[in-house]
Amino acid sequence: MPQLRYFTAGESHGPCLIGILEGLPAGLVLSVEKINQDLWRRQQGYGRGGRMKIESDTVEILAGIRRGETIGSPLALLVRNKDHKIDVLPPVTKPRPGHADLTGVLKYNRQDARDILERASARETTMRVAIGAVCKQLLAELGIELVGHVVALGPVRAQTEAMTLQQIRERSETSPVRCADAQAEQEMIEAIDRAKSEGDTLGGVFEVMATGVPVGLGSHVHWDRKLDANIARALMSVQAIKGVEVGLGFEAARRNGSQVHDEILPAEEGGMVRRTHNHAGGFEGGMTNGQPVVVRAAMKPLSTLMKPMRSVDLQTGEEVRGAVERSDVCAVPAAAVIGEAVVAIELAAAVLDKFGGDSLAELKRNFAAYVESCRRW
Ligand SMILES: Cc1cc2nc3c(=O)[nH]c(=O)nc-3n(C[C@H](O)[C@H](O)[C@H](O)COP(=O)(O)O)c2cc1C
């Protein structure tokens, strides 16, 4: 069983969202401010709907810490919903093509698709972002940093290949579409405006990078411990994500092997062996290879359209137009923050599986000794 596990509960308009994160070492000083900062980042982004103005999420830590420090017991997190009204919301009987509405009511034998969409909604990711923010604080203790940013939105592609991680972080953080390329940013905003005026929605692609990741997280031995696969699963589990790439991803399939693989060069004094590129996105054999982790996820356009598509009324069986709920036009910038969080959770889980440790001091000792032992290369 993995050392780090978590559960989330809560509906979009229920009283609150709840998370339990189990397996953290004792002695991690947790900043609630940093968790709230990530919750805020998740709520930003050009193209979001009205709810983002109501929410302004803040976390409460109910268990697992004493005087701001973890004590090894399960961490219990709570975020209150400011528009708690689940019991008085009208029923939804016109399932939206592309949402969980129709399949959910059939599977769970419900008459009202609201019973489905309340949990299918990406509001659920609020808690995953809070848990991810905790994991990011653990990873930061080991020098592992993450950034999530938008590389494509609708038809617009960003050019960020020549930028350093620092530049990407700084520029995307202040961008309304979380994009580091200023030219593309403007075109993305225009594309969102166009989609909005047409009653339509837009998807896109975000990238998550992690630096400071040691060689050897994950496994080439056990299929269910392959870390690239676990990260792909975590990203695919985010609402509306329909594809994941690691490193070159699908582009690798179009190239010859000599144009894909990262050659191995001798180490420089005191360092690790070097690589010519990072086309592998930091993974070989299901394990991190010491290069930065680079993964991308494709998000489909959101399914609640202001000009709804055809559907069938659950009560009458007649053709209607899909339900119109308060909705985003585009949520790719927010998805990049969620992607950052779920990748952080998987990295933290892999770190704890490899290095163990009931206390942060023990974890750090194990980590440092291992990193040192790898330097012989
Ligand atoms: C950050 C974020 C915000 C979202 N906002 C909306 C929205 O406002 N309207 C909508 O129809 N879908 C939205 N979605 C997508 C739906 O939650 C998702 O399409 C639905 O749950 C069905 O799941 P699937 O697309 O993974 O199959 C959002 C997804 C994310 C990640």
GROMACS .gro file of C-alpha atoms and ligand atoms in nm, residues 48 96 98-100 120 122 238-240 242 299-300 302-304 327-328 331 334 338, ligand 1:
model
   52
   48ARG     CA    1  -1.429   3.187  -1.621
   96ARG     CA    2  -2.577   1.828  -2.167
   98GLY     CA    3  -2.032   1.595  -2.318
   99HIS     CA    4  -2.115   1.622  -1.947
  100ALA     CA    5  -2.169   1.334  -1.702
  120ALA     CA    6  -1.901   1.565  -1.158
  122ALA     CA    7  -1.476   2.057  -1.141
  238VAL     CA    8  -0.918   1.589  -1.402
  239GLN     CA    9  -1.256   1.687  -1.551
  240ALA     CA   10  -1.248   1.743  -1.930
  242LYS     CA   11  -0.889   1.389  -2.287
  299MET     CA   12  -0.861   1.970  -2.226
  300LYS     CA   13  -1.175   1.946  -2.436
  302LEU     CA   14  -1.650   2.272  -2.193
  303SER     CA   15  -1.985   2.110  -2.255
  304THR     CA   16  -2.223   2.371  -2.111
  327SER     CA   17  -2.061   2.808  -1.680
  328ASP     CA   18  -1.712   2.896  -1.794
  331ALA     CA   19  -1.107   2.693  -1.798
  334ALA     CA   20  -0.746   2.689  -1.404
  338ILE     CA   21  -0.514   2.168  -1.105
  378LIG     C1   22  -1.132   2.396  -1.398
  378LIG     C2   23  -1.246   2.334  -1.471
  378LIG     C3   24  -1.363   2.405  -1.486
  378LIG     C4   25  -1.470   2.351  -1.555
  378LIG     N1   26  -1.582   2.427  -1.571
  378LIG     C5   27  -1.685   2.378  -1.645
  378LIG     C6   28  -1.799   2.458  -1.673
  378LIG     O1   29  -1.810   2.573  -1.628
  378LIG     N2   30  -1.896   2.405  -1.750
  378LIG     C7   31  -1.889   2.278  -1.802
  378LIG     O2   32  -1.980   2.235  -1.872
  378LIG     N3   33  -1.783   2.200  -1.776
  378LIG     C8   34  -1.682   2.245  -1.699
  378LIG     N4   35  -1.572   2.166  -1.676
  378LIG     C9   36  -1.567   2.031  -1.733
  378LIG    C10   37  -1.664   1.935  -1.674
  378LIG     O3   38  -1.653   1.927  -1.533
  378LIG    C11   39  -1.646   1.794  -1.737
  378LIG     O4   40  -1.646   1.806  -1.877
  378LIG    C12   41  -1.753   1.698  -1.694
  378LIG     O5   42  -1.740   1.673  -1.555
  378LIG    C13   43  -1.752   1.564  -1.770
  378LIG     O6   44  -1.632   1.496  -1.751
  378LIG     P1   45  -1.531   1.464  -1.872
  378LIG     O7   46  -1.526   1.586  -1.960
  378LIG     O8   47  -1.400   1.438  -1.806
  378LIG     O9   48  -1.584   1.346  -1.948
  378LIG    C14   49  -1.461   2.219  -1.607
  378LIG    C15   50  -1.344   2.146  -1.590
  378LIG    C16   51  -1.236   2.204  -1.523
  378LIG    C17   52  -1.110   2.125  -1.507
   0.00000   0.00000   0.00000
